[in-house]
């Protein structure tokens, strides 16, 4: 893979996309299959752990429990005006996910020259993993 | 050429008056733009991105007008009589229903229905790479469907040429709004918006409350006329006596509304109870009559209560399009422009026409954008010799000096060549380079394609 320079002053060698896993329906889950491009960069288990944790967080956001039903009924009774002043449960969990992604990037991925992009920035379609080529501009 | 059989965007249709590129470098520091300003779909935004509606408002003003006028007449002419003869709660109930109906309607119209943002260049290239793994020089159109298993049932995912991705299950592309919408139900002209995952519950509460409101008003008007005619007069006399005969008008409106609204409410109650969308029901996607196999709805929870709870009281998903977010320098227009231009490489005629218009809109918007040089699709030309790949950019680094100049300027660079080029070759040749937007391990293929591209002469 040939590197090249971008405005970021770091060379992006490649991008890997982890696609959605729809085997359980339309809930937000990502495939845990380890992409071959990352084999040289990161431990398989480490990566799968990250994806599994993300999947768990999204499952928590979309969980159908008493909490979500109460929120739904309250919203209905107030003609949905309550959403204008209150943060939904999903939004709260999304903040948690953003923090987790940031933390993973700082601790695990950045030292290995990788960068995880929060899936919400890609419309919850993919987890984008950017592989950086360190230091050298050309090979 | 690899894509010589693909539909081409007519470059003449893309002709946009080129703005002076030099000025834009000055503008880049002026203000950060929000994402809604460069949104590729056919939507309109108000209140700095807080409110989203479809481009065609349909008959939303008519819907609002009918509701307001009917309720106004009701409060003005029926309520005084009924408060006197029946109970004071009549206008109270009417008022509550009216407020509920209007709020639900506005909420349905102004909420993002669950629009999926279009795939970035890198994503689109990655998908294409995956479905075209043969990597041969022979042309083959990318397969349009992908089969997956959902709850042990085979479901086909279609590839959306406009949004450049395989549509998630239950997602459909609305041609009126030019967006892929999750859990797409239908595009409602009465509401002036698509009805999808995020606003279905608002739509449902709107039609249910409207059914109650029209039935209530209808009942009250009948009661009004009946009470008037009870004091010995005939029905006709009673109507003539009632203030300005307006109750008759309300009666007519309500009578016709009730049939349609109650019918619609009943239909959507059935859909909610079986966890179906209007789109799926009309197409008969899960009808057991189709094919030899028993194909049930893979999304149902097999319980009416569970289906209702999931659809109406489930967690409220967030808007994926982030209308009010600020555009960062690297993620601005390129994702839109290049993906739009890339479409004709394998789009059907309809898609190409659709994309021509949307590409033209995008290019027009781009020409006035103030994004910085960093988001320039084409990266830093000086350090990128021909043949190398640049993320999100065609690697035409050393082509011509006008191109280089525009690269150094701003993000508008991508549109300048297209806006001024009058040869189909320029679009034609740019396509393969765009298609390889993300660095691909299969460099050999990239080199092959780039070598095959004819020379392009850009007119500044």
XYZ file of C-alpha atoms in Angstrom:
599
model
C 0.000 0.000 0.000
C 1.441 3.298 -0.965
C 1.253 6.144 1.481
C 0.616 9.739 0.608
C 0.450 13.022 2.414
C -2.699 14.693 3.504
C -3.495 17.842 5.316
C -3.328 15.953 8.565
C 0.444 15.600 8.233
C -0.031 11.864 8.585
C -0.173 9.383 5.799
C -3.282 7.300 5.552
C -2.386 3.921 4.213
C -5.829 2.423 4.057
C -9.281 2.433 5.542
C -11.086 -0.637 6.682
C -14.840 -0.701 7.081
C -16.611 -2.980 9.508
C -20.079 -3.481 8.137
C -23.335 -3.951 9.973
C -24.538 -7.362 11.070
C -28.236 -7.798 10.357
C -28.701 -11.387 11.485
C -30.801 -10.266 14.437
C -32.877 -7.745 12.576
C -32.481 -4.029 12.240
C -30.832 -3.467 15.633
C -27.475 -1.765 15.400
C -24.808 -4.464 15.537
C -21.488 -4.694 13.772
C -19.726 -7.736 12.402
C -17.059 -9.048 14.713
C -15.099 -10.713 11.941
C -11.475 -9.593 12.141
C -10.413 -7.855 8.920
C -7.238 -9.184 7.346
C -5.756 -5.726 6.827
C -5.416 -5.259 10.557
C -3.591 -8.506 11.166
C -0.187 -6.875 11.300
C -1.345 -4.007 13.450
C -3.471 -5.205 16.271
C -4.302 -8.242 18.277
C -7.406 -10.023 17.019
C -8.881 -10.405 20.437
C -8.352 -6.787 21.317
C -10.179 -5.669 18.226
C -13.024 -8.109 18.648
C -13.372 -6.965 22.229
C -13.783 -3.383 21.066
C -16.444 -4.305 18.528
C -18.244 -6.499 21.023
C -18.279 -3.687 23.553
C -19.673 -1.314 20.952
C -22.351 -3.846 20.067
C -23.293 -4.142 23.720
C -23.557 -0.401 24.063
C -25.788 -0.108 21.015
C -27.930 -2.958 22.297
C -28.289 -1.035 25.554
C -29.360 2.062 23.649
C -32.016 0.176 21.729
C -33.119 -2.044 24.558
C -36.850 -2.423 24.931
C -37.336 -2.243 28.628
C -39.581 -0.501 31.066
C -37.410 2.588 30.842
C -37.982 3.033 27.125
C -41.693 2.312 27.422
C -42.147 4.898 30.152
C -40.240 7.399 28.066
C -42.384 6.551 25.044
C -45.680 6.823 26.883
C -44.703 10.057 28.571
C -43.703 11.488 25.232
C -46.996 10.436 23.683
C -49.018 12.017 26.462
C -47.206 15.303 26.099
C -47.666 15.248 22.313
C -43.941 14.579 22.000
C -43.023 18.012 23.243
C -41.019 16.437 26.028
C -38.306 15.534 23.507
C -37.647 19.192 22.984
C -36.370 19.631 26.511
C -35.226 16.173 27.515
C -32.395 14.069 26.197
C -33.524 10.632 25.130
C -32.023 7.464 26.528
C -30.509 6.690 23.141
C -28.726 10.035 23.070
C -27.313 9.434 26.520
C -25.896 6.088 25.428
C -24.485 7.655 22.263
C -22.484 10.002 24.451
C -21.204 7.011 26.358
C -20.212 5.379 23.076
C -18.391 8.507 21.932
C -16.436 8.523 25.166
C -15.603 4.834 24.787
C -14.381 5.291 21.227
C -12.240 8.224 22.311
C -10.796 6.198 25.167
C -10.062 3.215 22.919
C -8.373 5.452 20.406
C -6.174 7.021 23.071
C -5.204 3.822 24.819
C -5.202 1.109 22.207
C -5.433 2.300 18.643
C -3.406 5.473 18.409
C -0.222 3.800 19.706
C -0.614 1.272 16.908
C -1.153 3.869 14.213
C -4.886 3.223 13.892
C -7.928 5.410 14.333
C -11.480 4.371 15.042
C -14.230 6.626 13.786
C -17.375 6.788 15.867
C -20.058 4.968 13.805
C -22.548 7.782 14.366
C -20.406 9.978 12.139
C -20.958 7.472 9.361
C -24.686 7.197 9.921
C -24.325 3.984 11.945
C -23.473 2.171 8.738
C -19.864 1.187 9.379
C -17.048 1.354 11.871
C -14.296 3.043 9.929
C -10.764 2.101 10.929
C -8.092 4.318 9.454
C -4.677 2.747 9.121
C -1.886 5.277 9.214
C 1.456 4.803 7.655
C 3.892 6.088 10.181
C 6.612 8.596 9.422
C 7.750 7.568 5.977
C 6.224 9.334 3.052
C 7.254 7.034 0.309
C 8.398 3.507 0.122
C -12.417 1.832 -20.564
C -13.709 -0.051 -17.669
C -16.868 1.942 -17.417
C -17.496 2.609 -21.047
C -20.895 0.990 -20.903
C -22.010 3.052 -17.976
C -24.454 5.907 -18.265
C -22.768 9.235 -18.482
C -23.853 12.431 -16.881
C -24.396 14.939 -19.638
C -21.742 17.542 -18.859
C -23.838 20.248 -20.474
C -26.485 19.622 -17.892
C -23.894 20.216 -15.253
C -22.883 23.604 -16.535
C -22.707 25.903 -13.593
C -21.483 29.434 -13.714
C -17.983 29.207 -12.334
C -17.383 31.489 -9.427
C -14.036 33.094 -9.139
C -12.033 30.518 -7.361
C -9.501 32.963 -6.042
C -11.994 34.677 -3.774
C -12.838 31.514 -1.982
C -9.506 31.176 -0.286
C -10.287 34.440 1.436
C -13.691 33.239 2.431
C -12.498 30.029 3.989
C -11.700 31.711 7.241
C -14.945 33.625 7.377
C -17.447 31.215 8.821
C -17.862 27.566 9.483
C -20.739 26.068 7.606
C -23.194 23.679 9.082
C -23.821 20.307 7.557
C -27.390 21.045 6.556
C -26.145 23.665 4.131
C -24.449 21.026 2.034
C -27.017 18.311 2.463
C -27.349 16.393 -0.815
C -30.991 15.377 -0.564
C -34.011 17.332 -1.706
C -34.914 18.821 1.621
C -35.357 22.291 2.930
C -34.101 23.444 6.294
C -35.280 26.178 8.587
C -34.182 27.644 11.892
C -30.537 26.969 11.085
C -31.071 23.263 10.541
C -33.451 22.560 13.379
C -36.439 22.037 11.127
C -36.379 19.749 8.090
C -39.083 19.411 5.474
C -39.292 17.844 2.054
C -38.671 20.157 -0.862
C -42.252 19.897 -2.004
C -44.445 20.755 0.910
C -47.276 18.897 -0.754
C -50.603 19.799 0.681
C -49.414 20.488 4.217
C -50.845 24.028 4.157
C -54.163 22.562 3.036
C -54.104 20.006 5.838
C -53.368 22.670 8.417
C -55.932 24.992 6.891
C -58.686 22.410 6.950
C -57.997 21.500 10.556
C -57.780 25.108 11.740
C -60.854 26.257 9.816
C -63.018 23.354 10.917
C -62.018 23.729 14.543
C -62.422 27.475 14.340
C -65.966 27.116 13.098
C -66.623 24.530 15.760
C -65.424 26.763 18.583
C -67.171 29.821 17.181
C -70.580 28.434 16.366
C -71.157 25.093 18.025
C -69.465 25.494 21.350
C -71.515 28.431 22.653
C -74.737 26.559 21.994
C -73.487 23.262 23.372
C -71.922 24.791 26.464
C -75.292 26.307 27.205
C -77.282 23.153 26.539
C -74.897 20.347 27.427
C -71.642 20.746 29.270
C -68.679 23.068 29.502
C -66.272 20.184 28.832
C -67.074 20.173 25.143
C -64.751 23.010 24.178
C -62.162 21.704 26.660
C -62.051 18.283 25.023
C -62.126 19.901 21.613
C -59.274 22.183 22.554
C -57.102 19.374 23.881
C -57.693 17.285 20.777
C -56.986 20.230 18.507
C -53.685 21.016 20.209
C -52.668 17.358 20.109
C -53.497 17.071 16.416
C -51.608 20.190 15.418
C -48.539 19.320 17.507
C -48.413 15.790 16.094
C -48.800 17.096 12.572
C -46.028 19.644 12.960
C -43.820 17.087 14.624
C -44.364 14.630 11.753
C -43.695 17.274 9.129
C -40.643 18.825 10.663
C -38.820 15.768 11.957
C -36.103 13.928 10.116
C -37.868 10.664 9.167
C -34.729 8.592 9.528
C -32.646 9.750 6.608
C -29.489 7.778 6.062
C -26.502 9.918 5.186
C -24.882 8.975 1.924
C -21.777 6.868 1.943
C -18.438 8.628 1.960
C -16.104 8.180 -0.980
C -13.955 5.709 0.882
C -16.903 3.593 1.895
C -18.317 3.562 -1.602
C -14.979 2.548 -3.039
C -14.585 -0.158 -0.427
C -18.000 -1.606 -1.189
C -17.268 -1.562 -4.867
C -13.955 -3.257 -4.280
C -15.674 -5.984 -2.306
C -18.317 -6.721 -4.887
C -15.933 -6.572 -7.769
C -13.200 -8.782 -6.415
C -12.360 -10.282 -9.751
C -10.437 -7.121 -10.522
C -10.313 -7.957 -14.162
C -10.204 -5.442 -16.918
C -13.420 -6.725 -18.399
C -16.372 -4.627 -17.562
C -19.053 -6.057 -15.330
C -21.772 -4.041 -13.654
C -21.781 -4.393 -9.888
C -24.456 -6.739 -8.567
C -27.407 -4.872 -7.283
C -28.456 -7.144 -4.479
C -26.901 -8.871 -1.550
C -28.599 -11.646 0.350
C -28.407 -11.865 4.094
C -30.055 -13.891 6.795
C -32.334 -12.171 9.237
C -33.845 -14.374 11.884
C -33.178 -17.416 9.691
C -34.886 -15.857 6.728
C -33.255 -14.754 3.503
C -33.626 -11.053 2.842
C -32.286 -9.230 -0.201
C -30.509 -5.961 0.300
C -30.515 -3.644 -2.671
C -27.680 -1.369 -3.684
C -28.650 2.287 -3.814
C -26.875 4.026 -6.664
C -27.623 7.457 -5.342
C -26.474 6.916 -1.801
C -23.766 4.459 -2.841
C -24.394 1.783 -0.307
C -26.329 -1.376 0.244
C -29.543 -0.295 1.856
C -30.105 -1.706 5.321
C -33.176 -3.883 5.670
C -36.489 -2.016 5.571
C -34.798 1.028 4.108
C -36.076 2.518 0.903
C -35.029 5.405 -1.276
C -37.612 8.154 -1.576
C -37.399 9.690 -5.021
C -39.260 12.815 -3.950
C -36.801 13.612 -1.201
C -33.832 11.873 -2.851
C -32.855 10.196 0.396
C -32.682 6.684 1.729
C -35.028 6.541 4.695
C -34.861 3.876 7.374
C -37.966 1.815 7.922
C -39.543 3.721 5.061
C -43.304 3.722 5.304
C -44.429 6.153 2.618
C -44.052 9.748 1.497
C -47.120 11.552 2.766
C -48.128 14.645 0.762
C -50.641 15.684 3.432
C -47.824 15.972 5.868
C -45.249 17.140 3.362
C -42.569 14.690 4.483
C -41.569 11.065 4.368
C -42.844 8.827 7.137
C -40.063 6.604 8.401
C -38.480 5.193 11.502
C -38.148 8.422 13.440
C -41.481 10.009 12.795
C -43.834 7.072 12.366
C -45.076 7.357 15.943
C -45.834 11.052 15.403
C -47.682 10.216 12.214
C -49.660 7.496 13.923
C -50.633 9.732 16.834
C -51.577 12.401 14.315
C -54.022 10.187 12.431
C -55.458 8.632 15.587
C -56.013 11.999 17.252
C -57.392 13.393 14.013
C -59.880 10.508 13.876
C -61.007 11.374 17.398
C -61.174 15.068 16.566
C -63.227 14.646 13.403
C -65.548 12.150 15.083
C -65.917 14.479 18.054
C -66.702 17.515 15.927
C -69.062 15.479 13.782
C -70.871 14.261 16.862
C -71.077 17.729 18.349
C -72.459 19.250 15.174
C -75.096 16.525 14.936
C -75.974 17.153 18.582
C -76.172 20.879 17.924
C -78.541 20.513 14.992
C -80.602 17.880 16.787
C -81.013 20.015 19.880
C -82.061 22.973 17.807
C -84.653 20.911 15.931
C -86.028 19.423 19.149
C -87.886 22.501 20.115
C -90.675 21.791 17.647
C -88.923 23.045 14.492
C -88.020 20.952 11.508
C -84.472 20.007 10.711
C -84.213 22.424 7.783
C -85.487 25.275 9.900
C -82.975 24.424 12.601
C -80.105 24.540 10.131
C -81.318 27.807 8.721
C -81.529 29.280 12.171
C -78.065 28.218 13.255
C -75.489 30.983 12.870
C -74.662 31.473 9.205
C -75.292 27.804 8.425
C -71.667 26.980 9.163
C -72.441 23.747 10.958
C -73.400 22.356 7.587
C -69.965 23.047 6.216
C -68.363 21.378 9.219
C -70.646 18.432 8.718
C -69.588 17.979 5.148
C -65.857 18.283 5.913
C -66.094 15.918 8.843
C -68.193 13.397 7.014
C -65.703 12.998 4.195
C -62.709 13.176 6.501
C -64.025 10.513 8.798
C -64.242 7.885 6.103
C -60.701 8.455 4.911
C -59.065 9.149 8.292
C -60.750 6.299 10.098
C -59.866 3.970 7.274
C -56.254 5.117 7.352
C -56.107 4.776 11.133
C -57.461 1.275 10.919
C -54.942 0.348 8.240
C -52.011 1.738 10.199
C -53.206 0.054 13.379
C -53.045 -3.214 11.487
C -49.538 -2.341 10.272
C -48.363 -1.448 13.764
C -49.805 -4.636 15.208
C -48.019 -6.776 12.635
C -44.809 -4.711 12.539
C -45.102 -3.952 8.843
C -44.570 -0.838 6.824
C -46.914 0.474 4.123
C -44.120 -0.117 1.648
C -43.799 -3.791 2.599
C -47.524 -4.302 2.703
C -48.092 -2.825 -0.731
C -45.232 -4.762 -2.261
C -46.338 -7.923 -0.499
C -42.786 -8.546 0.678
C -43.794 -11.005 3.363
C -46.973 -12.329 1.871
C -47.070 -16.097 2.057
C -48.699 -16.263 -1.345
C -45.486 -15.301 -3.088
C -43.215 -18.142 -4.033
C -43.329 -21.661 -2.824
C -41.745 -21.044 0.551
C -43.458 -19.809 3.625
C -41.958 -16.379 4.114
C -43.179 -14.580 7.134
C -42.209 -11.174 8.374
C -38.779 -11.607 9.988
C -39.182 -8.479 12.078
C -42.369 -9.368 13.891
C -42.314 -10.282 17.565
C -45.310 -12.555 17.008
C -47.346 -10.663 19.570
C -49.624 -7.723 18.881
C -48.705 -5.996 22.114
C -44.976 -6.446 21.571
C -45.210 -5.150 18.010
C -47.192 -2.106 19.131
C -44.769 -1.362 21.943
C -41.759 -1.674 19.709
C -43.148 0.539 16.990
C -44.750 3.215 19.107
C -42.994 3.185 22.438
C -39.559 1.963 21.473
C -36.472 4.086 22.067
C -36.332 7.204 19.958
C -33.453 6.787 17.489
C -31.240 9.808 16.899
C -31.044 11.734 13.673
C -28.162 10.350 11.639
C -27.660 13.326 9.423
C -26.398 15.748 12.076
C -27.892 18.814 10.461
C -26.495 21.339 12.844
C -22.995 19.971 13.102
C -20.224 22.129 11.715
C -18.359 21.055 8.656
C -14.794 20.272 9.502
C -12.292 21.073 6.780
C -11.642 17.493 5.760
C -15.134 16.180 5.626
C -16.985 18.780 3.674
C -18.241 18.745 0.147
C -16.026 16.047 -1.378
C -18.130 13.229 -0.009
C -21.106 14.654 -1.803
C -19.664 15.883 -5.028
C -17.542 12.971 -5.955
C -20.123 10.470 -4.998
C -22.656 12.289 -7.085
C -20.361 12.427 -10.026
C -19.394 8.828 -9.592
C -22.940 7.605 -9.933
C -23.325 7.504 -13.674
C -20.510 5.051 -13.902
C -22.967 2.282 -13.304
C -26.334 3.857 -12.789
C -29.460 3.101 -14.700
C -30.859 5.861 -16.806
C -33.277 7.053 -14.143
C -30.578 7.220 -11.535
C -28.302 9.117 -13.871
C -30.961 11.688 -14.614
C -31.777 12.006 -10.963
C -28.149 12.366 -10.132
C -27.534 14.887 -12.846
C -30.004 17.204 -11.245
C -28.777 16.558 -7.757
C -25.153 16.799 -8.832
C -25.900 20.097 -10.461
C -27.529 21.328 -7.281
C -24.568 20.156 -5.302
C -22.095 21.795 -7.630
C -23.999 25.028 -7.433
C -23.898 24.886 -3.679
C -20.259 23.955 -3.683
C -19.309 26.935 -5.756
C -20.469 29.131 -2.949
C -19.017 27.092 -0.157
C -16.241 28.433 1.933
C -14.518 25.216 2.830
C -10.764 25.374 3.224
C -8.134 24.024 0.884
C -7.664 21.060 3.136
C -10.828 19.418 2.001
C -9.833 19.725 -1.565
C -10.639 16.377 -3.082
C -7.408 16.217 -4.838
C -5.049 16.382 -1.897
C -1.671 17.949 -2.348
C -0.818 17.590 -5.973
C 2.781 18.530 -5.704
C 3.646 15.556 -3.605
C 1.468 13.112 -5.463
C 2.767 11.886 -8.754
C 0.436 10.366 -11.235
C -0.421 6.813 -10.481
C -0.635 7.172 -6.754
C -3.927 7.107 -4.986
C -5.188 9.868 -2.823
C -7.920 9.298 -0.341
C -11.121 10.787 -1.578
C -9.566 12.153 -4.716
C -8.808 11.177 -8.206
C -5.099 10.981 -8.630
C -4.738 13.275 -11.543
C -2.023 15.199 -9.836
C 0.186 16.146 -12.703
C -2.451 16.598 -15.331
C -2.671 20.217 -16.223
C -1.771 23.449 -14.588
C -5.318 24.804 -14.324
C -6.236 21.747 -12.384
C -3.282 22.187 -10.098
C -4.164 25.770 -9.535
C -7.673 24.896 -8.561
C -6.417 22.290 -6.171
C -4.450 24.818 -4.303
C -7.446 27.023 -3.980
C -10.388 25.533 -2.152
C -12.813 22.721 -2.046
C -14.462 24.140 -5.080
C -11.707 22.661 -7.082
C -13.607 19.512 -7.916
C -16.421 21.419 -9.454
C -14.392 23.769 -11.584
C -13.272 21.155 -14.071
C -16.733 19.747 -14.309
C -18.482 22.994 -14.560
C -16.423 24.227 -17.414
C -15.681 21.053 -19.249
C -17.708 20.572 -22.310
C -16.513 17.207 -23.353
C -17.984 14.015 -22.154
C -14.477 12.636 -22.006
C -13.603 14.681 -18.984
C -16.365 13.161 -16.904
C -15.727 9.831 -18.495
C -12.092 9.815 -17.640
C -12.529 11.153 -14.174
C -14.841 8.352 -13.242
C -12.345 5.563 -12.859
C -10.128 7.781 -10.762
C -13.036 8.687 -8.552
C -13.971 5.083 -8.268
C -10.637 4.417 -6.691
C -11.103 7.084 -4.115
C -9.724 5.054 -1.256
C -6.330 3.475 -1.333
C -6.826 -0.007 -2.465
C -4.596 -2.932 -1.797
C -5.146 -3.930 -5.364
C -2.848 -1.270 -6.647
C -2.386 -3.127 -9.870
C -5.985 -2.524 -10.788
C -5.670 1.125 -9.922
C -2.682 1.527 -12.150
C -4.423 -0.276 -14.942
C -7.429 1.986 -14.783
C -5.437 5.162 -14.538
C -3.318 4.216 -17.478
C -6.368 3.560 -19.542
C -7.850 6.967 -18.859
C -7.488 9.313 -21.775
C -5.858 12.649 -21.340
C -8.095 15.353 -20.183
C -7.828 18.957 -20.969
C -9.460 21.095 -18.380
C -10.641 24.476 -19.262
C -10.137 26.874 -16.402
